[in-house]
PDB file of C-alpha atoms in Angstrom:
ATOM      1  CA  MET A  28      -9.710 -11.245   2.369  1.00  0.00           C
ATOM      2  CA  THR A  29      -6.627 -10.116  -0.540  1.00  0.00           C
ATOM      3  CA  ASP A  30      -4.630  -8.417   1.555  1.00  0.00           C
ATOM      4  CA  LEU A  31      -4.666  -4.531   0.459  1.00  0.00           C
ATOM      5  CA  ASP A  32      -1.046  -3.983  -1.227  1.00  0.00           C
ATOM      6  CA  THR A  33      -2.265  -7.524  -3.555  1.00  0.00           C
ATOM      7  CA  VAL A  34      -5.954  -6.175  -3.685  1.00  0.00           C
ATOM      8  CA  LEU A  35      -4.228  -2.555  -4.820  1.00  0.00           C
ATOM      9  CA  SER A  36      -2.197  -3.992  -7.857  1.00  0.00           C
ATOM     10  CA  ILE A  37      -5.151  -6.551  -9.302  1.00  0.00           C
ATOM     11  CA  ILE A  38      -7.883  -3.275  -9.253  1.00  0.00           C
ATOM     12  CA  GLU A  39      -5.067  -1.002 -10.554  1.00  0.00           C
ATOM     13  CA  ASN A  40      -5.952  -1.873 -13.687  1.00  0.00           C
ATOM     14  CA  PRO A  41      -8.630  -0.669 -15.549  1.00  0.00           C
ATOM     15  CA  THR A  42     -10.269  -3.460 -17.791  1.00  0.00           C
ATOM     16  CA  ARG A  43     -10.286  -5.480 -14.859  1.00  0.00           C
ATOM     17  CA  ARG A  44     -12.210  -2.783 -12.793  1.00  0.00           C
ATOM     18  CA  ARG A  45     -15.112  -3.006 -15.930  1.00  0.00           C
ATOM     19  CA  ILE A  46     -14.569  -6.149 -15.344  1.00  0.00           C
ATOM     20  CA  LEU A  47     -15.436  -5.969 -11.299  1.00  0.00           C
ATOM     21  CA  GLU A  48     -18.592  -2.817 -12.240  1.00  0.00           C
ATOM     22  CA  ALA A  49     -19.998  -5.817 -15.440  1.00  0.00           C
ATOM     23  CA  LEU A  50     -20.564  -8.403 -13.021  1.00  0.00           C
ATOM     24  CA  VAL A  51     -21.654  -6.744  -9.857  1.00  0.00           C
ATOM     25  CA  ARG A  52     -24.227  -5.713 -12.458  1.00  0.00           C
ATOM     26  CA  GLU A  53     -24.914  -8.943 -12.486  1.00  0.00           C
ATOM     27  CA  PRO A  54     -23.603 -12.731 -13.717  1.00  0.00           C
ATOM     28  CA  HIS A  55     -21.853 -12.101 -17.150  1.00  0.00           C
ATOM     29  CA  TYR A  56     -20.091 -15.082 -19.241  1.00  0.00           C
ATOM     30  CA  PRO A  57     -17.321 -14.830 -20.713  1.00  0.00           C
ATOM     31  CA  LEU A  58     -18.321 -13.785 -24.395  1.00  0.00           C
ATOM     32  CA  GLN A  59     -20.262 -11.927 -22.389  1.00  0.00           C
ATOM     33  CA  LEU A  60     -17.795  -9.411 -21.461  1.00  0.00           C
ATOM     34  CA  SER A  61     -15.783  -9.704 -24.335  1.00  0.00           C
ATOM     35  CA  ARG A  62     -18.070  -7.715 -26.589  1.00  0.00           C
ATOM     36  CA  GLU A  63     -19.472  -4.795 -23.558  1.00  0.00           C
ATOM     37  CA  LEU A  64     -15.845  -4.256 -22.886  1.00  0.00           C
ATOM     38  CA  ARG A  65     -14.798  -5.222 -26.728  1.00  0.00           C
ATOM     39  CA  MET A  66     -12.414  -7.014 -25.780  1.00  0.00           C
ATOM     40  CA  SER A  67     -11.279 -10.355 -27.089  1.00  0.00           C
ATOM     41  CA  GLN A  68     -12.738 -13.235 -25.202  1.00  0.00           C
ATOM     42  CA  GLN A  69      -8.990 -14.673 -24.970  1.00  0.00           C
ATOM     43  CA  ALA A  70      -7.534 -11.531 -23.017  1.00  0.00           C
ATOM     44  CA  ILE A  71     -11.289 -11.627 -20.811  1.00  0.00           C
ATOM     45  CA  MET A  72     -10.474 -14.404 -19.506  1.00  0.00           C
ATOM     46  CA  LYS A  73      -7.166 -13.957 -18.265  1.00  0.00           C
ATOM     47  CA  HIS A  74      -8.199 -10.668 -16.370  1.00  0.00           C
ATOM     48  CA  LEU A  75     -10.904 -13.398 -14.968  1.00  0.00           C
ATOM     49  CA  LYS A  76      -8.094 -15.693 -14.068  1.00  0.00           C
ATOM     50  CA  VAL A  77      -6.429 -13.555 -12.208  1.00  0.00           C
ATOM     51  CA  LEU A  78     -10.181 -11.983 -10.224  1.00  0.00           C
ATOM     52  CA  GLU A  79     -10.406 -15.817  -9.818  1.00  0.00           C
ATOM     53  CA  GLU A  80      -7.176 -16.604  -8.679  1.00  0.00           C
ATOM     54  CA  ASN A  81      -7.054 -13.771  -5.777  1.00  0.00           C
ATOM     55  CA  ASN A  82     -10.787 -14.794  -4.064  1.00  0.00           C
ATOM     56  CA  LEU A  83     -12.624 -11.572  -5.480  1.00  0.00           C
ATOM     57  CA  VAL A  84     -14.270 -14.085  -8.033  1.00  0.00           C
ATOM     58  CA  ARG A  85     -15.581 -17.596  -8.930  1.00  0.00           C
ATOM     59  CA  SER A  86     -17.319 -19.029 -12.101  1.00  0.00           C
ATOM     60  CA  PHE A  87     -20.093 -21.706 -11.572  1.00  0.00           C
ATOM     61  CA  LEU A  88     -21.843 -23.719 -14.767  1.00  0.00           C
ATOM     62  CA  MET A  89     -25.412 -22.154 -15.641  1.00  0.00           C
ATOM     63  CA  GLU A  90     -28.146 -23.401 -17.589  1.00  0.00           C
ATOM     64  CA  SER A  91     -28.949 -21.993 -20.645  1.00  0.00           C
ATOM     65  CA  ASP A  92     -32.480 -20.310 -20.831  1.00  0.00           C
ATOM     66  CA  ARG A  93     -32.124 -21.497 -24.771  1.00  0.00           C
ATOM     67  CA  GLY A  94     -31.773 -24.548 -24.347  1.00  0.00           C
ATOM     68  CA  GLY A  95     -28.428 -25.157 -25.361  1.00  0.00           C
ATOM     69  CA  PRO A  96     -25.344 -26.575 -23.287  1.00  0.00           C
ATOM     70  CA  ALA A  97     -24.644 -24.324 -20.129  1.00  0.00           C
ATOM     71  CA  ARG A  98     -22.779 -22.268 -20.411  1.00  0.00           C
ATOM     72  CA  LYS A  99     -19.931 -20.433 -16.839  1.00  0.00           C
ATOM     73  CA  VAL A 100     -20.100 -17.113 -15.114  1.00  0.00           C
ATOM     74  CA  TYR A 101     -18.651 -15.821 -12.883  1.00  0.00           C
ATOM     75  CA  VAL A 102     -19.973 -13.645 -10.304  1.00  0.00           C
ATOM     76  CA  PRO A 103     -18.151 -10.967  -7.564  1.00  0.00           C
ATOM     77  CA  ILE A 104     -17.122 -13.374  -3.600  1.00  0.00           C
ATOM     78  CA  ARG A 105     -16.070 -10.511  -1.714  1.00  0.00           C
ATOM     79  CA  GLY A 106     -16.953  -6.832  -0.893  1.00  0.00           C
ATOM     80  CA  PHE A 107     -14.566  -4.677   0.206  1.00  0.00           C
ATOM     81  CA  SER A 108     -14.076  -0.462   0.369  1.00  0.00           C
ATOM     82  CA  ILE A 109     -10.412   1.441   0.532  1.00  0.00           C
ATOM     83  CA  LEU A 110      -9.678   4.038   2.541  1.00  0.00           C
ATOM     84  CA  VAL A 111      -6.892   6.566   1.820  1.00  0.00           C
ATOM     85  CA  ASP A 112      -5.898   9.730   3.452  1.00  0.00           C
ATOM     86  CA  VAL A 113      -2.818  12.276   2.624  1.00  0.00           C
ATOM     87  CA  GLY A 114      -2.257  15.396   4.459  1.00  0.00           C
ATOM     88  CA  PRO A 115      -0.655  17.663   6.781  1.00  0.00           C
ATOM     89  CA  GLY A 116       1.560  14.951   9.166  1.00  0.00           C
ATOM     90  CA  LEU A 117      -0.922  12.116   7.608  1.00  0.00           C
ATOM     91  CA  PHE A 118      -0.570   8.699   5.516  1.00  0.00           C
ATOM     92  CA  ASN A 119      -2.960   6.313   5.583  1.00  0.00           C
ATOM     93  CA  VAL A 120      -3.834   3.332   3.684  1.00  0.00           C
ATOM     94  CA  GLU A 121      -6.579   0.506   4.499  1.00  0.00           C
ATOM     95  CA  ILE A 122      -8.879  -1.859   3.424  1.00  0.00           C
ATOM     96  CA  LEU A 123     -12.169  -2.894   4.678  1.00  0.00           C
ATOM     97  CA  SER A 124     -14.001  -6.786   4.053  1.00  0.00           C
ATOM     98  CA  ARG A 125     -17.425  -7.270   3.879  1.00  0.00           C
ATOM     99  CA  GLU A 126     -16.923 -10.929   3.704  1.00  0.00           C
ATOM    100  CA  ASN A 127     -21.411 -11.687   3.754  1.00  0.00           C
ATOM    101  CA  PHE A 128     -21.382 -10.818  -0.331  1.00  0.00           C
ATOM    102  CA  ASP A 129     -24.595 -11.648  -1.351  1.00  0.00           C
ATOM    103  CA  ILE A 130     -24.664 -13.579  -4.795  1.00  0.00           C
ATOM    104  CA  GLU A 131     -26.135 -16.608  -4.783  1.00  0.00           C
ATOM    105  CA  SER A 132     -29.540 -14.388  -4.680  1.00  0.00           C
ATOM    106  CA  ARG A 133     -29.029 -13.320  -7.887  1.00  0.00           C
ATOM    107  CA  THR A 134     -30.007 -16.416  -9.840  1.00  0.00           C
ATOM    108  CA  ASP A 135     -32.311 -17.558  -8.655  1.00  0.00           C
ATOM    109  CA  LEU A 136     -35.553 -17.075 -10.531  1.00  0.00           C
ATOM    110  CA  ASN A 137     -35.896 -19.036 -13.496  1.00  0.00           C
ATOM    111  CA  THR A 138     -37.296 -17.615 -17.053  1.00  0.00           C
ATOM    112  CA  GLN A 139     -40.593 -18.284 -16.438  1.00  0.00           C
ATOM    113  CA  GLU A 140     -40.983 -17.039 -12.594  1.00  0.00           C
ATOM    114  CA  LYS A 141     -39.405 -13.343 -14.790  1.00  0.00           C
ATOM    115  CA  GLU A 142     -42.082 -13.503 -17.023  1.00  0.00           C
ATOM    116  CA  ASN A 143     -44.798 -14.005 -14.792  1.00  0.00           C
ATOM    117  CA  ILE A 144     -43.683 -11.463 -12.042  1.00  0.00           C
ATOM    118  CA  ASP A 145     -46.357  -8.468 -12.241  1.00  0.00           C
ATOM    119  CA  PHE A 146     -45.558  -5.249 -14.415  1.00  0.00           C
ATOM    120  CA  ASP A 147     -47.215  -2.737 -12.253  1.00  0.00           C
ATOM    121  CA  LEU A 148     -45.802  -5.194  -9.152  1.00  0.00           C
ATOM    122  CA  PHE A 149     -41.894  -4.146 -10.844  1.00  0.00           C
ATOM    123  CA  CYS A 150     -42.936  -0.536 -11.544  1.00  0.00           C
ATOM    124  CA  GLN A 151     -44.004  -0.200  -7.857  1.00  0.00           C
ATOM    125  CA  LYS A 152     -40.420  -1.873  -6.262  1.00  0.00           C
ATOM    126  CA  TYR A 153     -38.439  -0.234  -9.700  1.00  0.00           C
ATOM    127  CA  SER A 154     -39.700   3.046  -7.459  1.00  0.00           C
ATOM    128  CA  GLU A 155     -39.310   1.966  -3.868  1.00  0.00           C
ATOM    129  CA  MET A 156     -35.965   0.134  -4.661  1.00  0.00           C
ATOM    130  CA  ARG A 157     -34.646   3.499  -6.432  1.00  0.00           C
ATOM    131  CA  ASN A 158     -35.571   5.871  -3.289  1.00  0.00           C
ATOM    132  CA  GLN A 159     -34.422   3.952  -1.057  1.00  0.00           C
ATOM    133  CA  ILE A 160     -30.767   3.924  -3.163  1.00  0.00           C
ATOM    134  CA  GLU A 161     -31.491   7.951  -2.207  1.00  0.00           C
ATOM    135  CA  ALA A 162     -31.720   7.645   0.665  1.00  0.00           C
ATOM    136  CA  ILE A 163     -28.810   5.603   1.654  1.00  0.00           C
ATOM    137  CA  ASP A 164     -26.342   7.733  -0.988  1.00  0.00           C
ATOM    138  CA  LYS A 165     -27.661  10.766   1.608  1.00  0.00           C
ATOM    139  CA  GLU A 166     -27.088   9.466   4.211  1.00  0.00           C
ATOM    140  CA  LEU A 167     -23.955   8.189   2.825  1.00  0.00           C
ATOM    141  CA  GLU A 168     -22.658  11.345   1.679  1.00  0.00           C
ATOM    142  CA  GLU A 169     -23.665  13.867   5.725  1.00  0.00           C
ATOM    143  CA  LEU A 170     -21.572  10.113   6.482  1.00  0.00           C
ATOM    144  CA  GLN A 171     -18.362  10.973   4.326  1.00  0.00           C
ATOM    145  CA  ASN A 172     -19.012  15.014   5.287  1.00  0.00           C
ATOM    146  CA  ARG A 173     -18.382  14.247   9.086  1.00  0.00           C
ATOM    147  CA  ARG A 174     -15.311  12.516   7.516  1.00  0.00           C
ATOM    148  CA  CYS A 175     -14.069  14.945   6.576  1.00  0.00           C
ATOM    149  CA  ALA A 176     -14.248  17.409   8.728  1.00  0.00           C
ATOM    150  CA  LEU A 177     -12.875  15.093  11.337  1.00  0.00           C
ATOM    151  CA  ILE A 178      -9.495  14.338   9.065  1.00  0.00           C
ATOM    152  CA  GLU A 179      -9.180  17.707   8.345  1.00  0.00           C
ATOM    153  CA  LYS A 180      -8.807  17.934  11.863  1.00  0.00           C
ATOM    154  CA  LYS A 181      -7.165  15.530  12.704  1.00  0.00           C
ATOM    155  CA  GLU A 182      -4.680  16.855   9.975  1.00  0.00           C
ATOM    156  CA  ARG A 183      -4.157  20.147  12.302  1.00  0.00           C
ATOM    157  CA  ILE A 184      -3.080  18.371  15.502  1.00  0.00           C
ATOM    158  CA  LEU A 185      -0.168  16.606  13.814  1.00  0.00           C
ATOM    159  CA  SER A 186       0.516  19.533  11.960  1.00  0.00           C
ATOM    160  CA  GLU A 187       0.853  20.739  15.012  1.00  0.00           C
ATOM    161  CA  THR A 188       2.637  17.957  16.416  1.00  0.00           C
ATOM    162  CA  ARG A 189       4.598  18.429  14.305  1.00  0.00           C
ATOM    163  CA  GLU A 190       5.871  21.606  14.748  1.00  0.00           C
ATOM    164  CA  LEU A 191       6.431  21.039  18.609  1.00  0.00           C
ATOM    165  CA  VAL A 192       8.131  17.396  18.321  1.00  0.00           C
ATOM    166  CA  GLU A 193      10.817  19.931  15.596  1.00  0.00           C
ATOM    167  CA  SER A 194      10.682  22.597  18.222  1.00  0.00           C
ATOM    168  CA  TYR A 195      12.250  20.278  21.184  1.00  0.00           C
ATOM    169  CA  ILE A 196      13.289  16.815  19.659  1.00  0.00           C
ATOM    170  CA  GLY A 197      16.715  16.834  17.991  1.00  0.00           C
ATOM    171  CA  ASP A 198      17.255  12.910  17.834  1.00  0.00           C
ATOM    172  CA  TYR A 199      15.642  11.208  13.706  1.00  0.00           C
ATOM    173  CA  GLU A 200      14.791   7.951  15.895  1.00  0.00           C
ATOM    174  CA  ALA A 201      12.944   9.139  18.373  1.00  0.00           C
ATOM    175  CA  ARG A 202      10.412  12.167  16.360  1.00  0.00           C
ATOM    176  CA  ARG A 203       9.803   8.363  14.388  1.00  0.00           C
ATOM    177  CA  VAL A 204       8.076   7.376  17.555  1.00  0.00           C
ATOM    178  CA  ILE A 205       6.712  10.585  18.676  1.00  0.00           C
ATOM    179  CA  TYR A 206       5.053  10.718  15.979  1.00  0.00           C
ATOM    180  CA  GLU A 207       4.348   6.564  15.837  1.00  0.00           C
ATOM    181  CA  SER A 208       2.544   7.020  19.267  1.00  0.00           C
ATOM    182  CA  VAL A 209       0.651  10.619  18.264  1.00  0.00           C
ATOM    183  CA  LYS A 210      -0.756   9.450  15.129  1.00  0.00           C
ATOM    184  CA  HIS A 211      -1.173   5.760  17.284  1.00  0.00           C
ATOM    185  CA  PRO A 212      -1.888   6.215  20.496  1.00  0.00           C
ATOM    186  CA  THR A 213      -3.538   2.858  21.350  1.00  0.00           C
ATOM    187  CA  LEU A 214      -0.323   0.911  19.805  1.00  0.00           C
ATOM    188  CA  THR A 215       1.821  -0.479  22.857  1.00  0.00           C
ATOM    189  CA  ALA A 216       5.221   0.158  22.766  1.00  0.00           C
ATOM    190  CA  ALA A 217       6.239  -3.289  21.564  1.00  0.00           C
ATOM    191  CA  GLN A 218       3.869  -2.360  18.405  1.00  0.00           C
ATOM    192  CA  ILE A 219       5.768   0.896  17.501  1.00  0.00           C
ATOM    193  CA  ALA A 220       8.940  -0.821  17.681  1.00  0.00           C
ATOM    194  CA  LYS A 221       7.787  -3.258  15.906  1.00  0.00           C
ATOM    195  CA  ALA A 222       5.921  -1.067  13.209  1.00  0.00           C
ATOM    196  CA  LEU A 223       9.914   1.022  12.559  1.00  0.00           C
ATOM    197  CA  GLY A 224      11.307  -1.618  13.104  1.00  0.00           C
ATOM    198  CA  LEU A 225      13.210   0.072  15.951  1.00  0.00           C
ATOM    199  CA  ARG A 226      14.070  -2.430  19.367  1.00  0.00           C
ATOM    200  CA  ASP A 227      11.177  -1.955  22.319  1.00  0.00           C
ATOM    201  CA  GLU A 228      14.232  -0.762  24.580  1.00  0.00           C
ATOM    202  CA  VAL A 229      14.690   2.307  23.073  1.00  0.00           C
ATOM    203  CA  VAL A 230      11.097   2.780  22.262  1.00  0.00           C
ATOM    204  CA  GLU A 231      10.168   2.065  25.347  1.00  0.00           C
ATOM    205  CA  GLU A 232      13.003   4.448  26.295  1.00  0.00           C
ATOM    206  CA  ILE A 233      11.420   7.438  24.718  1.00  0.00           C
ATOM    207  CA  LEU A 234       8.244   6.925  24.972  1.00  0.00           C
ATOM    208  CA  SER A 235       9.699   6.339  29.645  1.00  0.00           C
ATOM    209  CA  ALA A 236      11.688   9.838  29.263  1.00  0.00           C
ATOM    210  CA  ILE A 237       8.180  11.494  27.649  1.00  0.00           C
ATOM    211  CA  ASN A 238       5.074  10.375  29.583  1.00  0.00           C
ATOM    212  CA  GLY A 239       7.402  10.475  32.809  1.00  0.00           C
ATOM    213  CA  ARG A 240       7.223  14.067  32.458  1.00  0.00           C
ATOM    214  CA  GLY A 241       2.746  14.668  31.105  1.00  0.00           C
TER     215      GLY A 241
END
């Protein structure tokens, strides 16, 4: 998966976000995107090149349903979520990748097969899918509310940590080590040292002094 900084630099561009929004809906060829986004095909191709070079989309030739020459279409090949948490004592940015992003199933039906789909069945499936998405959205909202509550609780603890550390610890580097240790309890002394650019023995000495009193 493309690294976080690269993904952020790519999707900060509003045109590329609109392109991705169209591609996750269904495969598009450049002329379609040009018409939908009301931009020149040359400009669209420039953005598609960036997305393809960074493994967010891929292209392939699709046969025309009107008997014309095959056309190059683009589809997304990576699913991901970006989480950004900023609050008192808290700053966290991470990317969650979903590598099993399914794109092949979208291009399995040819024109004749699509025309032969029973309309009553279509309406039934349409209603079922809407209901399923509604249920999923409700569950996601509940999870997000739960996550927000946990983040707020974490912020309160980190704020209390900051006040406590500032009251008792005069050395700046020692405070950094303690903050990092509290924010990331599973990190070893060596990992904290690497994250902060300090020597292992410095971090070990600071943590040993605190843990020895705890």
